[in-house]
Tab-separated table of C-alpha atoms in Angstrom:
chain	number	residue	atom	x	y	z
A	14	MET	CA	-53.953	34.157	-6.013
A	15	ALA	CA	-53.303	33.239	-2.118
A	16	ASP	CA	-50.857	29.965	-2.974
A	17	ASP	CA	-49.269	31.343	-5.787
A	18	CYS	CA	-45.637	32.306	-4.508
A	19	ASP	CA	-44.968	34.445	-7.503
A	20	ASP	CA	-48.615	36.310	-8.989
A	21	ALA	CA	-46.335	38.630	-11.337
A	22	ASP	CA	-44.358	35.301	-13.108
A	23	ALA	CA	-47.597	33.213	-14.592
A	24	SER	CA	-44.696	30.180	-15.238
A	25	ALA	CA	-44.277	29.948	-11.145
A	26	HIS	CA	-47.767	28.403	-9.409
A	27	PRO	CA	-48.421	24.969	-7.857
A	28	GLY	CA	-47.974	22.086	-9.823
A	29	ALA	CA	-45.611	23.994	-12.950
A	30	PRO	CA	-42.603	21.767	-14.108
A	31	GLU	CA	-39.752	22.398	-12.042
A	32	THR	CA	-36.419	23.695	-13.288
A	33	ALA	CA	-33.403	22.319	-11.389
A	34	TYR	CA	-30.439	24.313	-10.397
A	35	ASP	CA	-31.810	27.649	-11.760
A	36	GLY	CA	-32.266	29.183	-8.277
A	37	VAL	CA	-36.055	29.684	-9.237
A	38	ASP	CA	-39.059	27.828	-7.490
A	39	GLN	CA	-41.552	27.368	-10.533
A	40	ASP	CA	-43.504	24.882	-8.100
A	41	CYS	CA	-44.256	27.227	-5.114
A	42	SER	CA	-42.525	24.379	-2.968
A	43	GLY	CA	-40.766	26.499	-0.954
A	44	ALA	CA	-37.115	25.962	-2.909
A	45	ASP	CA	-35.766	25.365	-6.115
A	46	LEU	CA	-34.722	21.465	-7.080
A	47	ASP	CA	-31.346	21.372	-6.467
A	48	ASP	CA	-31.227	17.487	-5.114
A	49	LEU	CA	-32.642	15.005	-8.127
A	50	ASP	CA	-31.883	12.141	-6.737
A	51	ALA	CA	-33.160	12.689	-3.731
A	52	ASP	CA	-30.335	11.809	-1.422
A	53	GLY	CA	-30.313	14.517	1.118
A	54	TYR	CA	-27.012	16.381	-0.586
A	55	ALA	CA	-27.554	19.533	-3.282
A	56	LEU	CA	-25.866	19.787	-6.158
A	57	ASP	CA	-22.810	21.844	-4.603
A	58	GLU	CA	-22.035	18.623	-2.672
A	59	ASP	CA	-23.112	15.870	-4.898
A	60	CYS	CA	-21.011	14.694	-7.353
A	61	ASN	CA	-23.457	12.497	-9.014
A	62	ASP	CA	-27.297	14.227	-8.467
A	63	ASP	CA	-28.552	11.220	-10.920
A	64	ASP	CA	-27.777	8.441	-8.408
A	65	GLY	CA	-28.829	8.492	-5.149
A	66	GLY	CA	-25.981	5.959	-4.382
A	67	VAL	CA	-23.541	8.810	-4.951
A	68	HIS	CA	-23.445	11.225	-2.263
A	69	PRO	CA	-20.336	12.579	0.209
A	70	GLY	CA	-20.500	9.509	2.996
A	71	ALA	CA	-21.824	6.522	0.723
A	72	ALA	CA	-20.220	3.208	1.135
A	73	GLU	CA	-17.122	2.194	-1.234
A	74	THR	CA	-17.237	-1.632	-2.073
A	75	TRP	CA	-15.539	-3.732	-4.368
A	76	ALA	CA	-18.711	-3.760	-6.023
A	77	ASN	CA	-18.631	-0.291	-7.177
A	78	ALA	CA	-14.825	0.383	-6.747
A	79	PHE	CA	-14.236	1.812	-10.248
A	80	GLY	CA	-16.649	4.734	-9.294
A	81	ASP	CA	-16.460	7.418	-6.723
A	82	ASP	CA	-19.875	7.014	-4.836
A	83	ASP	CA	-18.501	9.076	-2.100
A	84	CYS	CA	-17.575	12.481	-3.634
A	85	ASP	CA	-14.026	12.179	-2.456
A	86	ASP	CA	-12.476	12.358	-5.685
A	87	MET	CA	-10.910	8.598	-5.204
A	88	LEU	CA	-11.547	5.173	-6.925
A	89	ASP	CA	-11.084	3.204	-3.438
A	90	GLN	CA	-12.994	1.062	-1.151
A	91	ASP	CA	-13.679	1.394	2.456
A	92	SER	CA	-12.343	-1.933	3.207
A	93	PRO	CA	-10.920	-5.006	1.191
A	94	LEU	CA	-13.950	-7.506	-0.128
A	95	LEU	CA	-13.756	-10.650	2.056
A	96	PHE	CA	-14.200	-13.840	-0.474
A	97	GLY	CA	-14.025	-17.837	-0.358
A	98	GLU	CA	-17.246	-18.368	1.976
A	99	THR	CA	-18.935	-19.811	-1.545
A	100	LEU	CA	-16.759	-21.939	-3.384
A	101	TRP	CA	-16.284	-24.956	-5.712
A	102	TYR	CA	-13.621	-27.510	-4.478
A	103	SER	CA	-12.782	-31.300	-4.471
A	104	THR	CA	-13.227	-33.883	-2.132
A	105	VAL	CA	-10.585	-35.719	-3.604
A	106	GLU	CA	-7.201	-35.395	-1.110
A	107	ASN	CA	-4.777	-33.901	-3.020
A	108	ALA	CA	-6.606	-33.435	-6.353
A	109	THR	CA	-5.339	-29.470	-6.586
A	110	LEU	CA	-8.114	-28.382	-8.335
A	111	GLY	CA	-7.984	-24.435	-9.643
A	112	SER	CA	-4.243	-25.309	-10.201
A	113	THR	CA	-4.992	-23.847	-13.959
A	114	VAL	CA	-8.306	-21.638	-14.916
A	115	GLU	CA	-9.511	-20.372	-17.876
A	116	PRO	CA	-12.366	-18.006	-19.076
A	117	TYR	CA	-15.615	-19.675	-20.888
A	118	VAL	CA	-18.961	-18.254	-22.453
A	119	ASP	CA	-22.344	-18.600	-20.488
A	120	VAL	CA	-23.340	-22.191	-22.025
A	121	ASP	CA	-26.433	-23.150	-19.585
A	122	GLY	CA	-28.060	-20.099	-20.571
A	123	ASP	CA	-28.515	-17.766	-17.236
A	124	GLY	CA	-26.753	-14.919	-18.304
A	125	LEU	CA	-23.788	-15.657	-16.630
A	126	PRO	CA	-20.541	-16.842	-17.703
A	127	GLU	CA	-18.954	-19.959	-16.913
A	128	VAL	CA	-15.239	-20.770	-16.382
A	129	LEU	CA	-12.705	-23.768	-16.720
A	130	ALA	CA	-10.660	-25.285	-14.090
A	131	ALA	CA	-8.228	-28.201	-13.752
A	132	ALA	CA	-7.538	-31.066	-11.167
A	133	VAL	CA	-4.619	-32.060	-12.561
A	134	ALA	CA	-4.420	-34.860	-9.660
A	135	THR	CA	-7.435	-35.598	-9.018
A	136	THR	CA	-8.381	-39.637	-8.941
A	137	ARG	CA	-11.827	-39.003	-11.059
A	138	THR	CA	-11.314	-42.219	-13.367
A	139	PHE	CA	-7.899	-43.459	-12.409
A	140	ALA	CA	-5.355	-42.414	-9.875
A	141	GLY	CA	-3.247	-39.065	-11.131
A	142	SER	CA	-6.173	-38.704	-14.263
A	143	GLY	CA	-6.690	-35.369	-14.005
A	144	ALA	CA	-9.737	-33.798	-14.966
A	145	VAL	CA	-11.207	-30.160	-16.278
A	146	TYR	CA	-14.320	-28.830	-15.135
A	147	LEU	CA	-17.412	-25.890	-16.215
A	148	LEU	CA	-18.217	-24.207	-13.765
A	149	SER	CA	-20.959	-22.346	-13.284
A	150	PRO	CA	-20.515	-19.116	-11.142
A	151	ALA	CA	-24.272	-18.952	-9.813
A	152	SER	CA	-23.416	-22.289	-8.020
A	153	SER	CA	-20.984	-24.237	-6.116
A	154	GLY	CA	-19.824	-27.234	-4.111
A	155	ASP	CA	-18.471	-30.254	-5.268
A	156	VAL	CA	-17.058	-30.134	-8.430
A	157	ASP	CA	-17.451	-33.892	-9.157
A	158	THR	CA	-21.275	-33.652	-8.640
A	159	GLY	CA	-22.134	-30.264	-9.804
A	160	ALA	CA	-19.957	-29.170	-12.823
A	161	SER	CA	-21.650	-28.210	-15.867
A	162	ARG	CA	-19.287	-30.373	-17.983
A	163	VAL	CA	-16.229	-32.224	-17.351
A	164	VAL	CA	-13.491	-33.251	-19.505
A	165	ASP	CA	-11.687	-36.509	-18.302
A	166	ALA	CA	-8.584	-38.114	-18.800
A	167	GLY	CA	-8.490	-41.910	-20.555
A	168	GLY	CA	-5.711	-43.321	-18.373
A	169	ALA	CA	-3.547	-42.917	-14.998
A	170	GLY	CA	-1.305	-40.778	-14.427
A	171	TRP	CA	-1.912	-38.312	-17.164
A	172	TYR	CA	-2.552	-35.232	-14.813
A	173	LEU	CA	-4.998	-33.628	-17.604
A	174	GLY	CA	-5.246	-30.002	-16.831
A	175	VAL	CA	-1.542	-28.935	-16.523
A	176	ALA	CA	-2.176	-26.162	-19.355
A	177	LEU	CA	-5.198	-25.298	-20.461
A	178	GLU	CA	-6.379	-22.422	-22.958
A	179	THR	CA	-9.357	-21.038	-24.808
A	180	GLU	CA	-10.064	-19.278	-27.808
A	181	ASP	CA	-12.886	-19.656	-30.504
A	182	PHE	CA	-10.551	-21.066	-33.073
A	183	ASP	CA	-13.110	-22.290	-35.728
A	184	GLY	CA	-15.150	-19.095	-35.156
A	185	ASP	CA	-18.851	-21.018	-34.469
A	186	GLY	CA	-18.847	-18.952	-31.243
A	187	TRP	CA	-18.262	-22.013	-29.051
A	188	PRO	CA	-14.761	-21.365	-27.755
A	189	ASP	CA	-12.276	-24.114	-27.986
A	190	VAL	CA	-10.175	-25.897	-25.451
A	191	LEU	CA	-6.194	-26.381	-25.038
A	192	THR	CA	-5.547	-29.179	-22.748
A	193	THR	CA	-2.163	-31.021	-21.709
A	194	ALA	CA	-1.890	-34.195	-19.664
A	195	SER	CA	2.229	-34.288	-19.047
A	196	GLY	CA	2.204	-37.701	-17.638
A	197	LYS	CA	0.753	-39.440	-20.235
A	198	ASP	CA	2.470	-42.950	-20.936
A	199	GLY	CA	5.729	-41.015	-19.412
A	200	LYS	CA	6.074	-38.455	-22.646
A	201	GLY	CA	3.233	-36.482	-22.285
A	202	SER	CA	0.072	-35.113	-24.865
A	203	GLY	CA	-2.088	-32.136	-25.840
A	204	TYR	CA	-5.165	-31.926	-27.035
A	205	LEU	CA	-8.066	-29.979	-29.219
A	206	VAL	CA	-11.299	-29.811	-27.851
A	207	SER	CA	-14.068	-29.037	-29.663
A	208	GLY	CA	-16.077	-25.734	-27.607
A	209	ALA	CA	-19.401	-26.922	-29.621
A	210	ALA	CA	-18.909	-30.548	-28.288
A	211	LEU	CA	-17.842	-29.417	-24.790
A	212	ALA	CA	-21.008	-27.153	-24.832
A	213	ALA	CA	-23.409	-30.438	-25.880
A	214	GLY	CA	-21.747	-32.590	-23.117
A	215	ASN	CA	-19.128	-34.383	-21.296
A	216	ILE	CA	-15.973	-35.163	-22.984
A	217	ARG	CA	-13.437	-38.236	-22.501
A	218	LEU	CA	-9.786	-38.013	-24.160
A	219	PRO	CA	-8.359	-38.989	-25.937
A	220	GLU	CA	-11.147	-40.677	-28.175
A	221	ASP	CA	-13.170	-37.199	-28.374
A	222	ALA	CA	-10.351	-34.732	-28.798
A	223	ALA	CA	-10.684	-33.203	-32.444
A	224	GLN	CA	-6.665	-33.019	-32.864
A	225	ALA	CA	-4.080	-34.511	-30.736
A	226	PHE	CA	-0.192	-33.795	-30.249
A	227	GLU	CA	1.133	-36.661	-28.659
A	228	GLY	CA	4.904	-37.124	-26.957
A	229	ALA	CA	7.047	-38.940	-28.667
A	230	GLU	CA	9.952	-39.282	-25.600
A	231	LEU	CA	10.125	-40.645	-22.415
A	232	ALA	CA	10.535	-38.513	-19.474
A	233	ALA	CA	9.975	-35.187	-21.524
A	234	TYR	CA	6.555	-34.915	-20.246
A	235	TRP	CA	5.324	-32.664	-23.033
A	236	GLY	CA	2.257	-30.632	-21.829
A	237	SER	CA	4.168	-27.811	-19.635
A	238	ASP	CA	2.269	-25.459	-21.489
A	239	ILE	CA	-0.083	-25.058	-24.468
A	240	ALA	CA	-1.315	-21.912	-26.532
A	241	PHE	CA	-2.819	-21.036	-29.689
A	242	LEU	CA	-0.378	-19.009	-31.453
A	243	GLY	CA	-2.638	-17.411	-34.613
A	244	ASP	CA	-1.254	-17.904	-38.072
A	245	ILE	CA	2.515	-17.628	-37.513
A	246	ASP	CA	3.848	-18.446	-40.684
A	247	GLY	CA	1.159	-16.633	-43.112
A	248	ASP	CA	-0.126	-19.888	-44.503
A	249	GLY	CA	-3.711	-19.219	-43.798
A	250	THR	CA	-3.956	-21.943	-40.971
A	251	GLY	CA	-3.684	-21.514	-37.184
A	252	GLU	CA	-0.732	-22.689	-34.864
A	253	VAL	CA	-0.365	-24.140	-31.764
A	254	ALA	CA	2.452	-24.097	-29.423
A	255	MET	CA	3.081	-27.225	-26.950
A	256	SER	CA	6.333	-27.088	-24.806
A	257	ALA	CA	8.537	-29.737	-22.562
A	258	SER	CA	10.355	-27.701	-20.418
A	259	PRO	CA	12.079	-30.998	-18.716
A	260	ALA	CA	13.140	-31.927	-21.852
A	261	THR	CA	16.500	-32.077	-23.181
A	262	ALA	CA	17.498	-30.092	-26.172
A	263	GLY	CA	20.804	-30.534	-28.249
A	264	GLY	CA	22.032	-32.956	-25.528
A	265	VAL	CA	21.709	-30.604	-22.874
A	266	ALA	CA	19.702	-31.684	-20.108
A	267	SER	CA	16.292	-29.650	-19.186
A	268	ALA	CA	17.332	-27.144	-21.369
A	269	GLY	CA	13.553	-27.128	-22.462
A	270	ARG	CA	11.855	-27.691	-25.860
A	271	VAL	CA	8.887	-25.976	-27.910
A	272	ALA	CA	7.133	-27.481	-30.492
A	273	VAL	CA	4.627	-25.824	-33.389
A	274	PHE	CA	2.189	-27.714	-34.933
A	275	SER	CA	-0.546	-26.627	-37.377
A	276	LEU	CA	-4.345	-26.910	-36.702
A	277	ASP	CA	-5.311	-28.639	-39.752
A	278	GLY	CA	-7.480	-31.819	-37.907
A	279	ALA	CA	-4.808	-34.105	-38.083
A	280	ASP	CA	-2.911	-35.843	-35.113
A	281	ARG	CA	0.453	-35.096	-34.701
A	282	SER	CA	3.732	-36.108	-32.624
A	283	THR	CA	6.463	-34.058	-31.272
A	284	SER	CA	8.897	-36.112	-33.285
A	285	GLU	CA	7.717	-34.119	-36.082
A	286	PRO	CA	6.575	-30.794	-35.564
A	287	ASP	CA	6.140	-27.601	-38.160
A	288	TYR	CA	8.641	-25.815	-36.032
A	289	ALA	CA	10.693	-26.286	-32.967
A	290	TRP	CA	12.417	-23.869	-30.419
A	291	SER	CA	14.959	-25.107	-28.115
A	292	GLY	CA	16.775	-23.376	-24.804
A	293	TYR	CA	20.347	-24.018	-24.343
A	294	TYR	CA	21.046	-23.543	-20.766
A	295	GLU	CA	21.248	-26.830	-18.592
A	296	GLY	CA	18.597	-26.398	-16.040
A	297	GLY	CA	16.853	-23.748	-18.177
A	298	ARG	CA	13.495	-25.648	-18.646
A	299	PHE	CA	12.681	-23.300	-21.301
A	300	GLY	CA	8.807	-23.539	-22.097
A	301	GLU	CA	7.558	-23.050	-18.819
A	302	THR	CA	5.022	-20.327	-20.194
A	303	VAL	CA	3.717	-20.172	-24.337
A	304	VAL	CA	1.745	-17.479	-25.389
A	305	SER	CA	1.373	-15.545	-27.960
A	306	VAL	CA	1.722	-11.721	-27.761
A	307	GLY	CA	0.557	-10.116	-31.455
A	308	ASP	CA	3.014	-8.806	-34.139
A	309	VAL	CA	5.562	-6.941	-32.562
A	310	ASP	CA	8.048	-6.948	-35.425
A	311	GLY	CA	5.739	-5.328	-37.362
A	312	ASP	CA	5.532	-8.119	-39.999
A	313	GLY	CA	1.674	-8.601	-40.332
A	314	LEU	CA	2.126	-12.060	-38.664
A	315	PRO	CA	1.993	-12.872	-34.571
A	316	ASP	CA	4.926	-13.631	-32.326
A	317	THR	CA	5.280	-15.833	-29.702
A	318	LEU	CA	6.297	-15.395	-25.838
A	319	VAL	CA	8.610	-18.133	-24.064
A	320	SER	CA	9.468	-18.231	-20.621
A	321	ALA	CA	12.147	-20.517	-18.764
A	322	GLU	CA	12.852	-21.143	-15.062
A	323	GLN	CA	16.774	-20.015	-15.340
A	324	GLY	CA	18.922	-17.874	-17.487
A	325	ASP	CA	16.539	-16.200	-19.945
A	326	ILE	CA	12.941	-14.483	-17.817
A	327	PHE	CA	11.617	-14.768	-21.263
A	328	VAL	CA	12.182	-14.594	-24.800
A	329	VAL	CA	9.970	-13.279	-28.124
A	330	LEU	CA	10.154	-15.354	-30.840
A	331	PRO	CA	8.800	-15.094	-34.621
A	332	GLY	CA	7.586	-18.080	-36.352
A	333	ARG	CA	10.794	-19.926	-37.409
A	334	SER	CA	12.684	-22.716	-35.999
A	335	GLY	CA	15.958	-22.536	-34.389
A	336	SER	CA	17.597	-21.838	-30.919
A	337	MET	CA	16.054	-18.916	-28.945
A	338	ALA	CA	19.641	-17.359	-28.949
A	339	ASP	CA	19.721	-17.139	-32.350
A	340	VAL	CA	16.020	-16.531	-33.510
A	341	ALA	CA	14.779	-14.184	-30.067
A	342	LEU	CA	13.169	-10.662	-31.011
A	343	SER	CA	13.318	-9.247	-27.712
A	344	ARG	CA	15.319	-10.967	-24.445
A	345	VAL	CA	14.921	-10.157	-20.718
A	346	THR	CA	18.035	-12.035	-18.746
A	347	ARG	CA	18.061	-12.410	-14.613
A	348	ASP	CA	20.659	-10.052	-12.752
A	349	GLY	CA	22.002	-13.279	-11.360
A	350	ASP	CA	18.413	-14.085	-9.651
A	351	SER	CA	17.635	-17.529	-9.428
A	352	SER	CA	14.096	-17.217	-8.400
A	353	ARG	CA	11.492	-18.715	-10.179
A	354	TYR	CA	9.503	-16.440	-12.441
A	355	ARG	CA	5.744	-16.611	-14.393
A	356	THR	CA	5.247	-14.124	-17.258
A	357	VAL	CA	1.895	-12.978	-18.019
A	358	PRO	CA	0.422	-10.584	-21.160
A	359	VAL	CA	-1.339	-7.394	-19.860
A	360	GLY	CA	-3.229	-4.611	-21.414
A	361	ASP	CA	-0.698	-1.754	-22.422
A	362	LEU	CA	0.216	-0.542	-19.460
A	363	ASP	CA	2.472	2.283	-20.772
A	364	GLY	CA	-0.183	3.861	-23.267
A	365	ALA	CA	2.158	3.020	-26.229
A	366	ASP	CA	0.373	0.437	-28.287
A	367	GLY	CA	2.390	-2.179	-27.579
A	368	ALA	CA	3.047	-5.906	-26.191
A	369	ASP	CA	3.457	-5.957	-22.419
A	370	VAL	CA	3.888	-8.478	-19.888
A	371	LEU	CA	4.122	-8.658	-15.923
A	372	VAL	CA	6.690	-10.978	-14.239
A	373	LEU	CA	5.648	-12.299	-11.413
A	374	GLY	CA	7.660	-14.073	-8.710
A	375	PRO	CA	8.528	-13.490	-5.121
A	376	GLU	CA	7.767	-10.321	-3.283
A	377	ARG	CA	7.806	-8.147	-6.549
A	378	ALA	CA	6.089	-7.992	-9.819
A	379	LEU	CA	8.014	-6.284	-12.940
A	380	ALA	CA	6.251	-4.857	-15.994
A	381	PHE	CA	8.539	-4.769	-19.302
A	382	THR	CA	6.683	-2.682	-22.549
A	383	GLY	CA	7.061	-2.757	-26.039
A	384	LEU	CA	7.904	-6.449	-26.795
A	385	GLY	CA	9.720	-6.319	-30.248
A	386	THR	CA	11.105	-2.790	-29.751
A	387	PHE	CA	14.610	-3.844	-28.003
A	388	THR	CA	16.415	-6.839	-28.260
A	389	LEU	CA	17.945	-7.469	-24.596
A	390	ARG	CA	17.028	-6.215	-21.372
A	391	THR	CA	17.768	-7.269	-17.530
A	392	GLN	CA	15.869	-7.305	-14.361
A	393	ALA	CA	17.264	-3.810	-13.545
A	394	GLU	CA	15.808	-2.192	-16.589
A	395	ALA	CA	12.169	-2.957	-15.974
A	396	TRP	CA	9.758	-0.236	-16.762
A	397	LEU	CA	8.380	-0.367	-13.356
A	398	GLU	CA	7.915	-2.422	-10.441
A	399	VAL	CA	5.108	-3.460	-7.791
A	400	ARG	CA	6.847	-4.550	-4.150
A	401	ALA	CA	5.446	-6.600	-1.336
A	402	ALA	CA	6.058	-7.475	1.919
A	403	PRO	CA	8.844	-10.423	2.427
A	404	GLY	CA	7.317	-13.576	2.542
A	405	SER	CA	4.858	-12.825	-0.332
A	406	ALA	CA	4.668	-14.182	-3.671
A	407	PHE	CA	2.749	-12.892	-6.619
A	408	ALA	CA	1.091	-15.882	-8.471
A	409	ASP	CA	-1.245	-14.270	-11.550
A	410	ALA	CA	-2.119	-11.375	-13.233
A	411	VAL	CA	-5.251	-10.705	-15.568
A	412	ASP	CA	-5.688	-7.680	-18.062
A	413	LEU	CA	-8.924	-5.740	-17.129
A	414	GLY	CA	-9.043	-3.366	-19.648
A	415	ASP	CA	-10.132	0.088	-19.224
A	416	ARG	CA	-12.591	0.243	-16.550
A	417	THR	CA	-12.629	3.749	-15.750
A	418	GLY	CA	-12.971	5.535	-19.008
A	419	ASP	CA	-9.564	7.438	-19.080
A	420	GLY	CA	-7.961	5.104	-21.836
A	421	ARG	CA	-5.609	3.178	-19.361
A	422	PRO	CA	-6.278	-0.595	-18.641
A	423	GLU	CA	-6.621	-1.413	-15.232
A	424	THR	CA	-4.421	-5.053	-14.163
A	425	LEU	CA	-6.076	-8.190	-11.476
A	426	ILE	CA	-2.926	-8.977	-9.699
A	427	THR	CA	-2.700	-12.006	-7.633
A	428	ARG	CA	-0.668	-12.986	-4.271
A	429	THR	CA	-0.906	-16.690	-2.468
A	430	TRP	CA	-0.052	-15.377	0.383
A	431	SER	CA	0.395	-11.572	2.050
A	432	PRO	CA	2.059	-11.597	5.249
A	433	GLU	CA	0.780	-8.650	6.541
A	434	ASP	CA	-3.168	-10.134	5.714
A	435	ALA	CA	-2.232	-13.377	6.717
A	436	THR	CA	-4.145	-15.220	3.757
A	437	SER	CA	-4.451	-14.867	0.047
A	438	TRP	CA	-4.944	-11.067	-2.011
A	439	ILE	CA	-5.707	-9.596	-5.014
A	440	GLY	CA	-5.621	-6.315	-5.813
A	441	VAL	CA	-6.044	-3.834	-8.967
A	442	LEU	CA	-3.139	-2.042	-10.300
A	443	MET	CA	-5.352	1.082	-11.987
A	444	GLY	CA	-3.547	2.542	-15.276
A	445	GLU	CA	-3.493	6.479	-14.463
A	446	ASP	CA	-1.060	5.424	-11.286
A	447	LEU	CA	1.551	3.271	-13.667
A	448	ALA	CA	4.593	5.213	-14.762
A	449	TRP	CA	8.229	5.018	-15.890
A	450	ARG	CA	10.148	3.836	-13.366
A	451	ALA	CA	7.476	3.662	-10.746
A	452	GLU	CA	7.616	1.749	-7.711
A	453	ILE	CA	4.051	0.424	-6.461
A	454	ASP	CA	3.444	-0.584	-3.235
A	455	ALA	CA	1.118	-3.617	-3.383
A	456	ASP	CA	0.010	-3.173	0.003
A	457	GLN	CA	-1.118	0.281	-0.778
A	458	LEU	CA	-3.235	-0.597	-3.556
A	459	ASP	CA	-7.071	0.890	-3.197
A	460	ILE	CA	-8.761	-1.888	-4.479
A	461	SER	CA	-8.221	-5.191	-3.022
A	462	ALA	CA	-9.784	-8.301	-1.942
A	463	LEU	CA	-8.781	-10.882	0.910
A	464	SER	CA	-9.085	-14.868	1.020
A	465	THR	CA	-11.061	-16.077	3.878
A	466	ARG	CA	-8.949	-18.902	3.731
A	467	PRO	CA	-5.954	-18.607	4.613
A	468	SER	CA	-4.428	-21.802	3.429
A	469	ALA	CA	-6.148	-21.827	-0.201
A	470	ALA	CA	-3.776	-20.474	-2.037
A	471	SER	CA	-6.171	-18.152	-3.578
A	472	GLY	CA	-5.400	-16.515	-6.804
A	473	TYR	CA	-2.201	-19.120	-7.483
A	474	ARG	CA	-4.056	-19.039	-11.156
A	475	ALA	CA	-6.924	-16.421	-11.990
A	476	ALA	CA	-9.176	-15.433	-14.926
A	477	VAL	CA	-11.543	-12.798	-15.811
A	478	ALA	CA	-14.995	-14.461	-17.845
A	479	GLY	CA	-17.509	-12.147	-19.642
A	480	SER	CA	-18.115	-8.851	-20.899
A	481	ALA	CA	-17.129	-5.925	-18.274
A	482	PRO	CA	-17.565	-6.296	-15.245
A	483	GLY	CA	-18.172	-10.068	-15.844
A	484	VAL	CA	-16.470	-12.867	-13.029
A	485	ILE	CA	-13.339	-13.438	-11.789
A	486	ALA	CA	-12.191	-16.870	-10.787
A	487	LEU	CA	-9.623	-17.767	-8.564
A	488	GLY	CA	-7.523	-20.933	-8.476
A	489	GLY	CA	-7.003	-21.992	-4.688
A	490	ILE	CA	-4.710	-25.058	-4.792
A	491	THR	CA	-3.755	-26.087	-1.592
A	492	ASP	CA	-7.721	-25.481	-0.123
A	493	ASP	CA	-8.695	-27.978	2.044
A	494	ARG	CA	-12.178	-27.072	2.174
A	495	GLY	CA	-13.608	-30.216	0.567
A	496	ALA	CA	-10.271	-32.608	1.183
A	497	PRO	CA	-6.983	-31.772	1.962
A	498	GLY	CA	-5.494	-30.302	-1.066
A	499	GLY	CA	-8.229	-30.894	-2.508
A	500	GLY	CA	-8.479	-27.573	-3.684
A	501	SER	CA	-11.063	-24.720	-4.944
A	502	VAL	CA	-11.925	-22.232	-7.264
A	503	ALA	CA	-13.839	-18.916	-5.940
A	504	ILE	CA	-15.868	-17.052	-8.541
A	505	VAL	CA	-16.292	-13.489	-7.466
A	506	ALA	CA	-18.361	-10.385	-9.554
A	507	ALA	CA	-15.687	-8.072	-10.893
A	508	PRO	CA	-15.780	-4.428	-9.467
A	509	ASP	CA	-17.798	-1.983	-11.750
A	510	GLN	CA	-18.865	1.742	-11.684
């Protein structure tokens, strides 16, 4: 036949099914099919011939940063993502929106997870009352007119939202909320808010609380932090811890205290906790951070990390009362360093299936791994160190999980100020790049984003909500978008493949 390219092969003729990459022109088109996705690159050049967006020279962006779209065997970006043009903000001067942020679930049914964010000094109900807002990633603007839900304080000077944590404690599918009002009555307090109640409408405290934890001592300012601990004593009921880092303990000024209560629905006072831990350094402010780190000592019960401002950076405690020096499972102490650090649990950085943390502070972040497997370490014994330029300040970190499929988790890390970029910065620590005694330059990370609002301190607090890729919420407590010091929350899509 005149139009048959191979009259000796009955399988080769115009309209015949073409078999890709076999070197045979079955359909008589003039060439073998070697570019399935029609992006102009054959298989010998194209690292993914099933996706037309993946080929040499393709744009590498924040959105696809966990995929090698340009076939250079690197997961990176052509340039950092710029964020901050679309924001939630407060129009109340010095409201400090974004002082805490937490992930939530989809409340409004649009398929996107909401996030919780606090403005601890807003005057929404009273002077300095504070408020916690439920915010949609699909919207932006003034939180006081656009938030999906609001948790309001019942009095002046409460500073509601100093601490914030979410967990579906009762298993009804709605994350329950722990929050604190460290200024209430000059003593401080904490509250458990039902997730189902929040999903149904606005909340006003204390009357709408599922359980209250009231401070008993003037000027202790209970509520520095609050956390779901799990069932630390094995009695079948979960516990909550609330701290007062300025509190006097054992006659030692500002040593700090932590009170633990059963989540049994009964209102409680810090004068009668189920368990209590105390600091012992004057000015140590034990209780700056309180967080569950799972079972690190292998006794089948979850253990708790508590950080301090001076002396020990953090300690890991079992479910029994006492001074942190007497009952600690693991301690990390300062090497004569008086800097203030924030300790954050992250994923399994070293691949050893233990509990790992990042200690974030001025110009460096230190990783400590295997909590519970050591008794005492110093800053110099960190597993790895992330460095930044002088003048930088690391602020928060969030476990992103394994986004690349190599079995190692990626970690989001934030700086409220980067001298090199003259603005706030967030970056991703790739699991495959982490190693014992490694020193990582934050300014050389391949995946990063920059705020377009230099004065915002974006990333002061960060959270990731929703299943991968999810969204990232970044609190910017000094943003002046709506008012001087009003603060903001930027919500951006997390990187994906």
